[in-house]
């Protein structure tokens, strides 16, 4: 089977199987070999690697992965693509295709079974409608990960690597950067896909930290503070936190924590670094009272 990474071959396969693109599954198939080479290079795939691919489509990226890696498992939700994948991947003995919803798949079990629990590389041209749940799901469910190299909407890539005080900085930047180091590998225009998406795209690699860059007593509290702070972006951090029903914090309690964390009363959440959010969470954690305070 020839490589699928050109418009003619892609159209030929789609017509042959009478395949209709499903917008609801975010189906935009890659047709540019240079972009595929860039994805493989950014992911630094070697013959030792087990790769998990999300959404193989007709198998365009899967062919490249199968050639570069030791083994590939690809999870595809659309059952109409399964017979196509059987044909396009027939020459590759190191690929397993699972017809499943990735959000309902036990990816840690796949890593255990296929890679002895060692960190895996995730590579995908993601369905954009579920980018955040997929990436946060991978991090939060503690799938052993080395890196995630993915095509995402360009604006999402910018948010993932944004720094404090910029317009793109937000809860996604902090969440991604708590778990990983982002690296923007390429910008990709709409004409590299069939059908063309209405937005620009980018390839981003997220290399999982061995240790989180900050230590925090209560991770969940820190992320609740981050969410509350960016839910009310135009308010000061004090007002954002005071108005957040899930936090149940009063003004004095917040101000005492601000003092302990070295923050000023009128600080805005969008200027805080991850380390400052961690310090604030620690200052609000139940056992963080001043020594001797209760006597
Ligand atoms: N990898 C192919 C390529 O680069 O040409 C296709 C990428 S396309 C942007 C996204 C793929 O993800 C589609 O094949 C779509 O059917 C699949 N997909 C969408 N939602 C999914 C889900 N919840 N679980 C698994 N696959 C999904």
PDB file of C-alpha atoms and ligand atoms in Angstrom:
ATOM      1  CA  UNK A   1       0.000   0.000   0.000  1.00  0.00           C
ATOM      2  CA  UNK A   2       1.329   3.448  -0.975  1.00  0.00           C
ATOM      3  CA  UNK A   3       1.538   6.124   1.658  1.00  0.00           C
ATOM      4  CA  UNK A   4      -1.721   8.006   2.122  1.00  0.00           C
ATOM      5  CA  UNK A   5      -0.053  11.367   2.727  1.00  0.00           C
ATOM      6  CA  UNK A   6      -1.153  13.104  -0.476  1.00  0.00           C
ATOM      7  CA  UNK A   7      -4.535  14.364  -1.694  1.00  0.00           C
ATOM      8  CA  UNK A   8      -4.877  11.855  -4.586  1.00  0.00           C
ATOM      9  CA  UNK A   9      -4.393   8.726  -2.463  1.00  0.00           C
ATOM     10  CA  UNK A  10      -6.589  10.070   0.335  1.00  0.00           C
ATOM     11  CA  UNK A  11      -9.443  10.857  -2.074  1.00  0.00           C
ATOM     12  CA  UNK A  12      -9.014   7.479  -3.800  1.00  0.00           C
ATOM     13  CA  UNK A  13      -9.387   5.552  -0.508  1.00  0.00           C
ATOM     14  CA  UNK A  14     -12.315   7.655   0.663  1.00  0.00           C
ATOM     15  CA  UNK A  15     -14.186   7.179  -2.648  1.00  0.00           C
ATOM     16  CA  UNK A  16     -13.397   3.481  -2.826  1.00  0.00           C
ATOM     17  CA  UNK A  17     -15.001   2.916   0.586  1.00  0.00           C
ATOM     18  CA  UNK A  18     -17.815   5.472   0.097  1.00  0.00           C
ATOM     19  CA  UNK A  19     -16.687   7.193   3.302  1.00  0.00           C
ATOM     20  CA  UNK A  20     -18.522  10.355   4.449  1.00  0.00           C
ATOM     21  CA  UNK A  21     -16.613  12.769   6.705  1.00  0.00           C
ATOM     22  CA  UNK A  22     -18.229  13.171  10.115  1.00  0.00           C
ATOM     23  CA  UNK A  23     -17.980  16.755  11.342  1.00  0.00           C
ATOM     24  CA  UNK A  24     -19.128  15.625  14.801  1.00  0.00           C
ATOM     25  CA  UNK A  25     -15.919  13.538  15.098  1.00  0.00           C
ATOM     26  CA  UNK A  26     -13.627  16.419  14.075  1.00  0.00           C
ATOM     27  CA  UNK A  27     -12.425  14.582  10.961  1.00  0.00           C
ATOM     28  CA  UNK A  28      -9.764  16.554   9.068  1.00  0.00           C
ATOM     29  CA  UNK A  29      -7.254  14.174   7.521  1.00  0.00           C
ATOM     30  CA  UNK A  30      -3.630  15.153   6.904  1.00  0.00           C
ATOM     31  CA  UNK A  31      -2.461  15.174   3.280  1.00  0.00           C
ATOM     32  CA  UNK A  32       0.970  16.834   3.536  1.00  0.00           C
ATOM     33  CA  UNK A  33       4.076  14.599   3.888  1.00  0.00           C
ATOM     34  CA  UNK A  34       6.210  17.479   5.262  1.00  0.00           C
ATOM     35  CA  UNK A  35       3.804  17.988   8.146  1.00  0.00           C
ATOM     36  CA  UNK A  36       3.827  14.254   8.880  1.00  0.00           C
ATOM     37  CA  UNK A  37       7.651  14.228   8.891  1.00  0.00           C
ATOM     38  CA  UNK A  38       7.606  17.177  11.293  1.00  0.00           C
ATOM     39  CA  UNK A  39       5.254  15.364  13.684  1.00  0.00           C
ATOM     40  CA  UNK A  40       7.491  12.261  13.723  1.00  0.00           C
ATOM     41  CA  UNK A  41      10.618  14.410  14.243  1.00  0.00           C
ATOM     42  CA  UNK A  42       8.994  16.483  17.019  1.00  0.00           C
ATOM     43  CA  UNK A  43       7.867  13.315  18.823  1.00  0.00           C
ATOM     44  CA  UNK A  44      11.424  11.919  18.555  1.00  0.00           C
ATOM     45  CA  UNK A  45      10.094   8.431  17.812  1.00  0.00           C
ATOM     46  CA  UNK A  46      12.628   5.596  17.835  1.00  0.00           C
ATOM     47  CA  UNK A  47      12.403   1.843  17.211  1.00  0.00           C
ATOM     48  CA  UNK A  48      12.291   1.337  21.011  1.00  0.00           C
ATOM     49  CA  UNK A  49       9.079   3.288  21.392  1.00  0.00           C
ATOM     50  CA  UNK A  50       5.520   2.205  21.978  1.00  0.00           C
ATOM     51  CA  UNK A  51       3.201   4.894  20.593  1.00  0.00           C
ATOM     52  CA  UNK A  52      -0.430   5.513  21.417  1.00  0.00           C
ATOM     53  CA  UNK A  53      -2.262   7.277  18.598  1.00  0.00           C
ATOM     54  CA  UNK A  54      -5.630   8.927  19.143  1.00  0.00           C
ATOM     55  CA  UNK A  55      -7.935   9.065  16.112  1.00  0.00           C
ATOM     56  CA  UNK A  56      -6.045   7.378  13.257  1.00  0.00           C
ATOM     57  CA  UNK A  57      -8.662   8.369  10.633  1.00  0.00           C
ATOM     58  CA  UNK A  58      -7.758   6.448   7.467  1.00  0.00           C
ATOM     59  CA  UNK A  59      -4.281   5.693   8.883  1.00  0.00           C
ATOM     60  CA  UNK A  60      -2.170   8.465   7.333  1.00  0.00           C
ATOM     61  CA  UNK A  61      -0.144   9.326  10.452  1.00  0.00           C
ATOM     62  CA  UNK A  62      -0.358   5.707  11.646  1.00  0.00           C
ATOM     63  CA  UNK A  63       1.698   4.560   8.639  1.00  0.00           C
ATOM     64  CA  UNK A  64       4.496   6.998   9.576  1.00  0.00           C
ATOM     65  CA  UNK A  65       4.320   5.953  13.234  1.00  0.00           C
ATOM     66  CA  UNK A  66       4.410   2.246  12.362  1.00  0.00           C
ATOM     67  CA  UNK A  67       7.580   2.791  10.317  1.00  0.00           C
ATOM     68  CA  UNK A  68       9.334   4.810  13.043  1.00  0.00           C
ATOM     69  CA  UNK A  69       8.223   3.006  16.239  1.00  0.00           C
ATOM     70  CA  UNK A  70       8.416  -0.499  17.704  1.00  0.00           C
ATOM     71  CA  UNK A  71       4.678  -0.758  18.197  1.00  0.00           C
ATOM     72  CA  UNK A  72       1.575   1.405  17.789  1.00  0.00           C
ATOM     73  CA  UNK A  73      -1.913   1.204  19.283  1.00  0.00           C
ATOM     74  CA  UNK A  74      -4.460   3.510  17.647  1.00  0.00           C
ATOM     75  CA  UNK A  75      -7.868   4.280  19.183  1.00  0.00           C
ATOM     76  CA  UNK A  76     -10.584   5.284  16.674  1.00  0.00           C
ATOM     77  CA  UNK A  77     -14.217   6.013  17.566  1.00  0.00           C
ATOM     78  CA  UNK A  78     -15.727   5.860  14.048  1.00  0.00           C
ATOM     79  CA  UNK A  79     -16.540   2.241  13.184  1.00  0.00           C
ATOM     80  CA  UNK A  80     -16.837   3.150   9.485  1.00  0.00           C
ATOM     81  CA  UNK A  81     -13.069   3.780   9.469  1.00  0.00           C
ATOM     82  CA  UNK A  82     -12.188   0.296  10.758  1.00  0.00           C
ATOM     83  CA  UNK A  83     -12.421  -1.569   7.396  1.00  0.00           C
ATOM     84  CA  UNK A  84     -10.432   1.249   5.784  1.00  0.00           C
ATOM     85  CA  UNK A  85      -7.713   0.958   8.448  1.00  0.00           C
ATOM     86  CA  UNK A  86      -7.612  -2.813   7.927  1.00  0.00           C
ATOM     87  CA  UNK A  87      -6.719  -2.140   4.310  1.00  0.00           C
ATOM     88  CA  UNK A  88      -4.349   0.828   4.705  1.00  0.00           C
ATOM     89  CA  UNK A  89      -2.404  -0.729   7.600  1.00  0.00           C
ATOM     90  CA  UNK A  90      -2.350  -4.307   6.243  1.00  0.00           C
ATOM     91  CA  UNK A  91       1.409  -4.139   5.585  1.00  0.00           C
ATOM     92  CA  UNK A  92       2.252  -3.194   9.187  1.00  0.00           C
ATOM     93  CA  UNK A  93       2.442  -6.039  11.676  1.00  0.00           C
ATOM     94  CA  UNK A  94       3.133  -3.707  14.615  1.00  0.00           C
ATOM     95  CA  UNK A  95      -0.192  -1.809  14.701  1.00  0.00           C
ATOM     96  CA  UNK A  96      -3.295  -2.555  16.786  1.00  0.00           C
ATOM     97  CA  UNK A  97      -6.483  -0.599  16.090  1.00  0.00           C
ATOM     98  CA  UNK A  98      -9.133  -0.327  18.807  1.00  0.00           C
ATOM     99  CA  UNK A  99     -12.627   0.822  17.818  1.00  0.00           C
ATOM    100  CA  UNK A 100     -13.321   2.825  20.978  1.00  0.00           C
ATOM    101  CA  UNK A 101     -13.980   6.304  22.340  1.00  0.00           C
ATOM    102  CA  UNK A 102     -10.607   7.425  23.707  1.00  0.00           C
ATOM    103  CA  UNK A 103     -12.324   9.246  26.580  1.00  0.00           C
ATOM    104  CA  UNK A 104     -13.753   5.900  27.748  1.00  0.00           C
ATOM    105  CA  UNK A 105     -10.609   3.843  27.165  1.00  0.00           C
ATOM    106  CA  UNK A 106      -8.342   2.679  29.990  1.00  0.00           C
ATOM    107  CA  UNK A 107      -5.115   4.077  28.531  1.00  0.00           C
ATOM    108  CA  UNK A 108      -3.071   3.186  31.620  1.00  0.00           C
ATOM    109  CA  UNK A 109      -4.049  -0.471  31.036  1.00  0.00           C
ATOM    110  CA  UNK A 110      -2.836  -0.218  27.408  1.00  0.00           C
ATOM    111  CA  UNK A 111       0.493   1.250  28.626  1.00  0.00           C
ATOM    112  CA  UNK A 112       0.804  -1.616  31.131  1.00  0.00           C
ATOM    113  CA  UNK A 113      -0.031  -4.311  28.618  1.00  0.00           C
ATOM    114  CA  UNK A 114       1.927  -2.979  25.649  1.00  0.00           C
ATOM    115  CA  UNK A 115       4.839  -1.202  27.308  1.00  0.00           C
ATOM    116  CA  UNK A 116       5.260  -2.915  30.677  1.00  0.00           C
ATOM    117  CA  UNK A 117       4.004   0.254  32.403  1.00  0.00           C
ATOM    118  CA  UNK A 118       6.948   2.299  31.075  1.00  0.00           C
ATOM    119  CA  UNK A 119       6.224   5.843  29.843  1.00  0.00           C
ATOM    120  CA  UNK A 120       4.565   5.959  26.431  1.00  0.00           C
ATOM    121  CA  UNK A 121       4.616   8.560  23.666  1.00  0.00           C
ATOM    122  CA  UNK A 122       1.209   9.828  22.603  1.00  0.00           C
ATOM    123  CA  UNK A 123       1.024  11.185  19.052  1.00  0.00           C
ATOM    124  CA  UNK A 124      -2.115  12.451  17.331  1.00  0.00           C
ATOM    125  CA  UNK A 125      -3.788  14.814  14.952  1.00  0.00           C
ATOM    126  CA  UNK A 126      -6.461  15.432  17.564  1.00  0.00           C
ATOM    127  CA  UNK A 127     -10.208  15.834  17.051  1.00  0.00           C
ATOM    128  CA  UNK A 128     -10.324  19.510  18.096  1.00  0.00           C
ATOM    129  CA  UNK A 129     -13.736  19.320  19.818  1.00  0.00           C
ATOM    130  CA  UNK A 130     -12.232  17.274  22.670  1.00  0.00           C
ATOM    131  CA  UNK A 131      -8.626  18.542  22.810  1.00  0.00           C
ATOM    132  CA  UNK A 132      -8.725  19.654  26.445  1.00  0.00           C
ATOM    133  CA  UNK A 133     -10.524  16.588  27.886  1.00  0.00           C
ATOM    134  CA  UNK A 134      -8.104  14.294  26.049  1.00  0.00           C
ATOM    135  CA  UNK A 135      -4.952  16.073  27.229  1.00  0.00           C
ATOM    136  CA  UNK A 136      -6.100  16.713  30.788  1.00  0.00           C
ATOM    137  CA  UNK A 137      -7.455  13.144  30.950  1.00  0.00           C
ATOM    138  CA  UNK A 138      -4.023  11.800  29.992  1.00  0.00           C
ATOM    139  CA  UNK A 139      -2.288  13.878  32.674  1.00  0.00           C
ATOM    140  CA  UNK A 140      -4.841  13.469  35.451  1.00  0.00           C
ATOM    141  CA  UNK A 141      -5.444   9.747  35.073  1.00  0.00           C
ATOM    142  CA  UNK A 142      -1.708   9.221  35.577  1.00  0.00           C
ATOM    143  CA  UNK A 143      -1.126   7.310  32.347  1.00  0.00           C
ATOM    144  CA  UNK A 144       2.681   6.793  32.348  1.00  0.00           C
ATOM    145  CA  UNK A 145       3.737   9.374  29.758  1.00  0.00           C
ATOM    146  CA  UNK A 146       6.958  10.478  28.205  1.00  0.00           C
ATOM    147  CA  UNK A 147       5.458  13.050  25.868  1.00  0.00           C
ATOM    148  CA  UNK A 148       2.304  14.065  24.013  1.00  0.00           C
ATOM    149  CA  UNK A 149       2.904  15.386  20.486  1.00  0.00           C
ATOM    150  CA  UNK A 150      -0.312  16.631  18.983  1.00  0.00           C
ATOM    151  CA  UNK A 151      -1.892  18.725  16.265  1.00  0.00           C
ATOM    152  CA  UNK A 152      -4.246  21.173  17.918  1.00  0.00           C
ATOM    153  CA  UNK A 153      -6.000  24.396  17.011  1.00  0.00           C
ATOM    154  CA  UNK A 154      -3.365  27.151  16.799  1.00  0.00           C
ATOM    155  CA  UNK A 155      -5.000  29.271  19.524  1.00  0.00           C
ATOM    156  CA  UNK A 156      -5.022  26.289  21.875  1.00  0.00           C
ATOM    157  CA  UNK A 157      -1.285  25.735  21.299  1.00  0.00           C
ATOM    158  CA  UNK A 158      -0.714  29.409  22.114  1.00  0.00           C
ATOM    159  CA  UNK A 159      -2.717  29.091  25.333  1.00  0.00           C
ATOM    160  CA  UNK A 160      -0.790  25.983  26.388  1.00  0.00           C
ATOM    161  CA  UNK A 161       2.552  27.761  26.247  1.00  0.00           C
ATOM    162  CA  UNK A 162       1.431  31.248  27.364  1.00  0.00           C
ATOM    163  CA  UNK A 163       3.240  33.032  30.206  1.00  0.00           C
ATOM    164  CA  UNK A 164       1.743  35.168  33.024  1.00  0.00           C
ATOM    165  CA  UNK A 165       0.398  38.586  32.095  1.00  0.00           C
ATOM    166  CA  UNK A 166      -0.343  37.758  28.439  1.00  0.00           C
ATOM    167  CA  UNK A 167      -3.831  37.553  26.894  1.00  0.00           C
ATOM    168  CA  UNK A 168      -3.552  33.825  26.182  1.00  0.00           C
ATOM    169  CA  UNK A 169      -2.528  32.938  29.753  1.00  0.00           C
ATOM    170  CA  UNK A 170      -5.187  31.023  31.642  1.00  0.00           C
ATOM    171  CA  UNK A 171      -6.231  27.832  33.411  1.00  0.00           C
ATOM    172  CA  UNK A 172      -5.108  25.670  30.450  1.00  0.00           C
ATOM    173  CA  UNK A 173      -1.601  27.228  30.458  1.00  0.00           C
ATOM    174  CA  UNK A 174      -1.196  26.529  34.177  1.00  0.00           C
ATOM    175  CA  UNK A 175      -2.627  23.010  34.017  1.00  0.00           C
ATOM    176  CA  UNK A 176      -0.450  21.991  31.066  1.00  0.00           C
ATOM    177  CA  UNK A 177       2.684  23.606  32.495  1.00  0.00           C
ATOM    178  CA  UNK A 178       2.171  21.921  35.882  1.00  0.00           C
ATOM    179  CA  UNK A 179       2.456  18.544  34.166  1.00  0.00           C
ATOM    180  CA  UNK A 180       4.681  19.226  31.161  1.00  0.00           C
ATOM    181  CA  UNK A 181       7.101  21.420  29.247  1.00  0.00           C
ATOM    182  CA  UNK A 182       5.436  22.722  26.050  1.00  0.00           C
ATOM    183  CA  UNK A 183       7.353  23.121  22.786  1.00  0.00           C
ATOM    184  CA  UNK A 184       5.732  24.499  19.624  1.00  0.00           C
ATOM    185  CA  UNK A 185       7.071  22.392  16.743  1.00  0.00           C
ATOM    186  CA  UNK A 186       5.200  23.803  13.722  1.00  0.00           C
ATOM    187  CA  UNK A 187       2.345  25.978  12.545  1.00  0.00           C
ATOM    188  CA  UNK A 188       0.151  24.187  10.005  1.00  0.00           C
ATOM    189  CA  UNK A 189      -2.218  25.955   7.574  1.00  0.00           C
ATOM    190  CA  UNK A 190      -5.717  24.626   6.693  1.00  0.00           C
ATOM    191  CA  UNK A 191      -4.650  23.470   3.193  1.00  0.00           C
ATOM    192  CA  UNK A 192      -2.667  20.588   4.727  1.00  0.00           C
ATOM    193  CA  UNK A 193      -5.943  18.773   5.525  1.00  0.00           C
ATOM    194  CA  UNK A 194      -8.972  17.284   3.753  1.00  0.00           C
ATOM    195  CA  UNK A 195     -11.478  18.759   4.413  1.00  0.00           C
ATOM    196  CA  UNK A 196      -9.854  22.092   5.321  1.00  0.00           C
ATOM    197  CA  UNK A 197     -10.551  23.138   8.907  1.00  0.00           C
ATOM    198  CA  UNK A 198     -11.840  26.676   9.449  1.00  0.00           C
ATOM    199  CA  UNK A 199      -8.988  27.427  11.893  1.00  0.00           C
ATOM    200  CA  UNK A 200      -5.193  27.379  11.810  1.00  0.00           C
ATOM    201  CA  UNK A 201      -3.409  24.447  13.460  1.00  0.00           C
ATOM    202  CA  UNK A 202      -0.130  23.811  15.250  1.00  0.00           C
ATOM    203  CA  UNK A 203       1.936  20.834  16.355  1.00  0.00           C
ATOM    204  CA  UNK A 204       2.862  21.048  20.019  1.00  0.00           C
ATOM    205  CA  UNK A 205       4.950  18.631  22.087  1.00  0.00           C
ATOM    206  CA  UNK A 206       4.291  18.382  25.812  1.00  0.00           C
ATOM    207  CA  UNK A 207       7.157  16.627  27.567  1.00  0.00           C
ATOM    208  CA  UNK A 208       6.000  15.319  30.927  1.00  0.00           C
ATOM    209  CA  UNK A 209       7.964  16.673  33.939  1.00  0.00           C
ATOM    210  CA  UNK A 210       9.681  13.998  35.994  1.00  0.00           C
ATOM    211  CA  UNK A 211       8.829  16.045  39.082  1.00  0.00           C
ATOM    212  CA  UNK A 212       6.185  18.803  39.068  1.00  0.00           C
ATOM    213  CA  UNK A 213       7.875  22.242  38.869  1.00  0.00           C
ATOM    214  CA  UNK A 214       6.164  23.281  42.138  1.00  0.00           C
ATOM    215  CA  UNK A 215       5.294  21.368  45.286  1.00  0.00           C
ATOM    216  CA  UNK A 216       1.785  21.961  46.605  1.00  0.00           C
ATOM    217  CA  UNK A 217       0.022  20.374  49.582  1.00  0.00           C
ATOM    218  CA  UNK A 218      -3.371  20.147  47.898  1.00  0.00           C
ATOM    219  CA  UNK A 219      -3.306  19.952  44.080  1.00  0.00           C
ATOM    220  CA  UNK A 220      -7.107  20.046  43.837  1.00  0.00           C
ATOM    221  CA  UNK A 221      -7.324  23.226  45.887  1.00  0.00           C
ATOM    222  CA  UNK A 222      -4.671  24.857  43.687  1.00  0.00           C
ATOM    223  CA  UNK A 223      -6.602  23.999  40.519  1.00  0.00           C
ATOM    224  CA  UNK A 224      -9.879  25.190  42.096  1.00  0.00           C
ATOM    225  CA  UNK A 225      -8.165  28.540  42.840  1.00  0.00           C
ATOM    226  CA  UNK A 226      -6.842  28.725  39.282  1.00  0.00           C
ATOM    227  CA  UNK A 227     -10.276  28.007  37.801  1.00  0.00           C
ATOM    228  CA  UNK A 228     -11.988  30.546  40.067  1.00  0.00           C
ATOM    229  CA  UNK A 229      -9.388  33.156  39.264  1.00  0.00           C
ATOM    230  CA  UNK A 230      -9.781  32.838  35.466  1.00  0.00           C
ATOM    231  CA  UNK A 231     -13.579  32.345  35.532  1.00  0.00           C
ATOM    232  CA  UNK A 232     -13.808  35.981  36.524  1.00  0.00           C
ATOM    233  CA  UNK A 233     -10.868  37.273  34.585  1.00  0.00           C
ATOM    234  CA  UNK A 234     -11.718  40.968  34.800  1.00  0.00           C
ATOM    235  CA  UNK A 235     -12.061  40.973  38.589  1.00  0.00           C
ATOM    236  CA  UNK A 236      -9.207  41.205  41.077  1.00  0.00           C
ATOM    237  CA  UNK A 237      -8.086  37.838  42.431  1.00  0.00           C
ATOM    238  CA  UNK A 238      -9.626  38.736  45.796  1.00  0.00           C
ATOM    239  CA  UNK A 239     -13.085  39.262  44.255  1.00  0.00           C
ATOM    240  CA  UNK A 240     -12.736  36.251  41.950  1.00  0.00           C
ATOM    241  CA  UNK A 241     -12.030  33.961  44.896  1.00  0.00           C
ATOM    242  CA  UNK A 242     -14.630  35.531  47.199  1.00  0.00           C
ATOM    243  CA  UNK A 243     -17.350  35.027  44.538  1.00  0.00           C
ATOM    244  CA  UNK A 244     -16.465  31.409  43.752  1.00  0.00           C
ATOM    245  CA  UNK A 245     -19.189  29.217  45.312  1.00  0.00           C
ATOM    246  CA  UNK A 246     -17.090  26.033  45.257  1.00  0.00           C
ATOM    247  CA  UNK A 247     -14.366  27.639  47.395  1.00  0.00           C
ATOM    248  CA  UNK A 248     -16.510  29.085  50.214  1.00  0.00           C
ATOM    249  CA  UNK A 249     -13.841  31.576  51.278  1.00  0.00           C
ATOM    250  CA  UNK A 250     -14.481  34.859  53.062  1.00  0.00           C
ATOM    251  CA  UNK A 251     -12.623  38.109  52.462  1.00  0.00           C
ATOM    252  CA  UNK A 252     -10.567  38.041  55.682  1.00  0.00           C
ATOM    253  CA  UNK A 253      -9.498  34.462  55.173  1.00  0.00           C
ATOM    254  CA  UNK A 254      -8.366  35.271  51.626  1.00  0.00           C
ATOM    255  CA  UNK A 255      -6.507  38.410  52.737  1.00  0.00           C
ATOM    256  CA  UNK A 256      -4.653  36.481  55.466  1.00  0.00           C
ATOM    257  CA  UNK A 257      -3.623  33.889  52.867  1.00  0.00           C
ATOM    258  CA  UNK A 258      -2.540  36.656  50.455  1.00  0.00           C
ATOM    259  CA  UNK A 259      -0.288  38.052  53.175  1.00  0.00           C
ATOM    260  CA  UNK A 260       1.265  34.665  53.881  1.00  0.00           C
ATOM    261  CA  UNK A 261       1.811  34.056  50.153  1.00  0.00           C
ATOM    262  CA  UNK A 262       3.300  37.558  49.696  1.00  0.00           C
ATOM    263  CA  UNK A 263       0.499  38.810  47.396  1.00  0.00           C
ATOM    264  CA  UNK A 264      -0.974  42.310  47.393  1.00  0.00           C
ATOM    265  CA  UNK A 265      -4.686  42.918  47.997  1.00  0.00           C
ATOM    266  CA  UNK A 266      -5.425  44.148  44.459  1.00  0.00           C
ATOM    267  CA  UNK A 267      -3.392  41.550  42.544  1.00  0.00           C
ATOM    268  CA  UNK A 268      -4.995  40.075  39.390  1.00  0.00           C
ATOM    269  CA  UNK A 269      -5.008  36.306  38.848  1.00  0.00           C
ATOM    270  CA  UNK A 270      -3.691  36.585  35.306  1.00  0.00           C
ATOM    271  CA  UNK A 271      -0.327  37.864  36.601  1.00  0.00           C
ATOM    272  CA  UNK A 272       0.296  34.975  39.024  1.00  0.00           C
ATOM    273  CA  UNK A 273       2.859  32.308  38.222  1.00  0.00           C
ATOM    274  CA  UNK A 274       2.280  28.624  38.931  1.00  0.00           C
ATOM    275  CA  UNK A 275       4.582  28.966  41.983  1.00  0.00           C
ATOM    276  CA  UNK A 276       2.418  31.832  43.306  1.00  0.00           C
ATOM    277  CA  UNK A 277      -0.806  29.828  42.862  1.00  0.00           C
ATOM    278  CA  UNK A 278       0.892  26.947  44.718  1.00  0.00           C
ATOM    279  CA  UNK A 279       1.971  29.299  47.540  1.00  0.00           C
ATOM    280  CA  UNK A 280      -1.582  30.665  47.782  1.00  0.00           C
ATOM    281  CA  UNK A 281      -3.060  27.148  47.890  1.00  0.00           C
ATOM    282  CA  UNK A 282      -0.615  26.211  50.645  1.00  0.00           C
ATOM    283  CA  UNK A 283      -1.538  29.357  52.582  1.00  0.00           C
ATOM    284  CA  UNK A 284      -5.228  28.361  52.361  1.00  0.00           C
ATOM    285  CA  UNK A 285      -4.725  24.662  53.127  1.00  0.00           C
ATOM    286  CA  UNK A 286      -6.263  23.616  56.471  1.00  0.00           C
ATOM    287  CA  UNK A 287      -2.980  23.032  58.356  1.00  0.00           C
ATOM    288  CA  UNK A 288      -1.309  26.240  57.240  1.00  0.00           C
ATOM    289  CA  UNK A 289      -2.098  28.406  60.280  1.00  0.00           C
ATOM    290  CA  UNK A 290       0.694  30.377  61.947  1.00  0.00           C
ATOM    291  CA  UNK A 291       2.491  28.278  64.611  1.00  0.00           C
ATOM    292  CA  UNK A 292       0.711  28.552  67.934  1.00  0.00           C
ATOM    293  CA  UNK A 293      -2.267  30.368  66.377  1.00  0.00           C
ATOM    294  CA  UNK A 294      -4.878  28.243  68.151  1.00  0.00           C
ATOM    295  CA  UNK A 295      -3.550  28.827  71.694  1.00  0.00           C
TER     296      UNK A 295
HETATM  297  N1  LIG B   1      -4.980  10.846  12.249  1.00  0.00           N
HETATM  298  C1  LIG B   1      -5.766  11.153  11.082  1.00  0.00           C
HETATM  299  C2  LIG B   1      -5.014  12.118  10.198  1.00  0.00           C
HETATM  300  O1  LIG B   1      -4.112  12.791  10.731  1.00  0.00           O
HETATM  301  O2  LIG B   1      -5.318  12.219   9.031  1.00  0.00           O
HETATM  302  C3  LIG B   1      -7.160  11.709  11.447  1.00  0.00           C
HETATM  303  C4  LIG B   1      -7.193  12.892  12.369  1.00  0.00           C
HETATM  304  S1  LIG B   1      -8.788  13.621  12.554  1.00  0.00           S
HETATM  305  C5  LIG B   1      -8.356  15.295  12.950  1.00  0.00           C
HETATM  306  C6  LIG B   1      -9.350  13.057  14.168  1.00  0.00           C
HETATM  307  C7  LIG B   1      -9.707  11.593  14.274  1.00  0.00           C
HETATM  308  O3  LIG B   1     -10.140  11.327  15.629  1.00  0.00           O
HETATM  309  C8  LIG B   1     -10.831  11.140  13.373  1.00  0.00           C
HETATM  310  O4  LIG B   1     -10.477   9.936  12.750  1.00  0.00           O
HETATM  311  C9  LIG B   1     -12.019  10.912  14.328  1.00  0.00           C
HETATM  312  O5  LIG B   1     -12.940   9.952  13.874  1.00  0.00           O
HETATM  313  C10 LIG B   1     -11.288  10.473  15.597  1.00  0.00           C
HETATM  314  N2  LIG B   1     -12.037  10.691  16.835  1.00  0.00           N
HETATM  315  C11 LIG B   1     -12.927  11.689  17.125  1.00  0.00           C
HETATM  316  N3  LIG B   1     -13.395  11.559  18.386  1.00  0.00           N
HETATM  317  C12 LIG B   1     -12.777  10.474  18.924  1.00  0.00           C
HETATM  318  C13 LIG B   1     -12.853   9.825  20.190  1.00  0.00           C
HETATM  319  N4  LIG B   1     -13.656  10.282  21.170  1.00  0.00           N
HETATM  320  N5  LIG B   1     -12.100   8.710  20.398  1.00  0.00           N
HETATM  321  C14 LIG B   1     -11.291   8.225  19.406  1.00  0.00           C
HETATM  322  N6  LIG B   1     -11.180   8.802  18.186  1.00  0.00           N
HETATM  323  C15 LIG B   1     -11.910   9.911  17.944  1.00  0.00           C
END
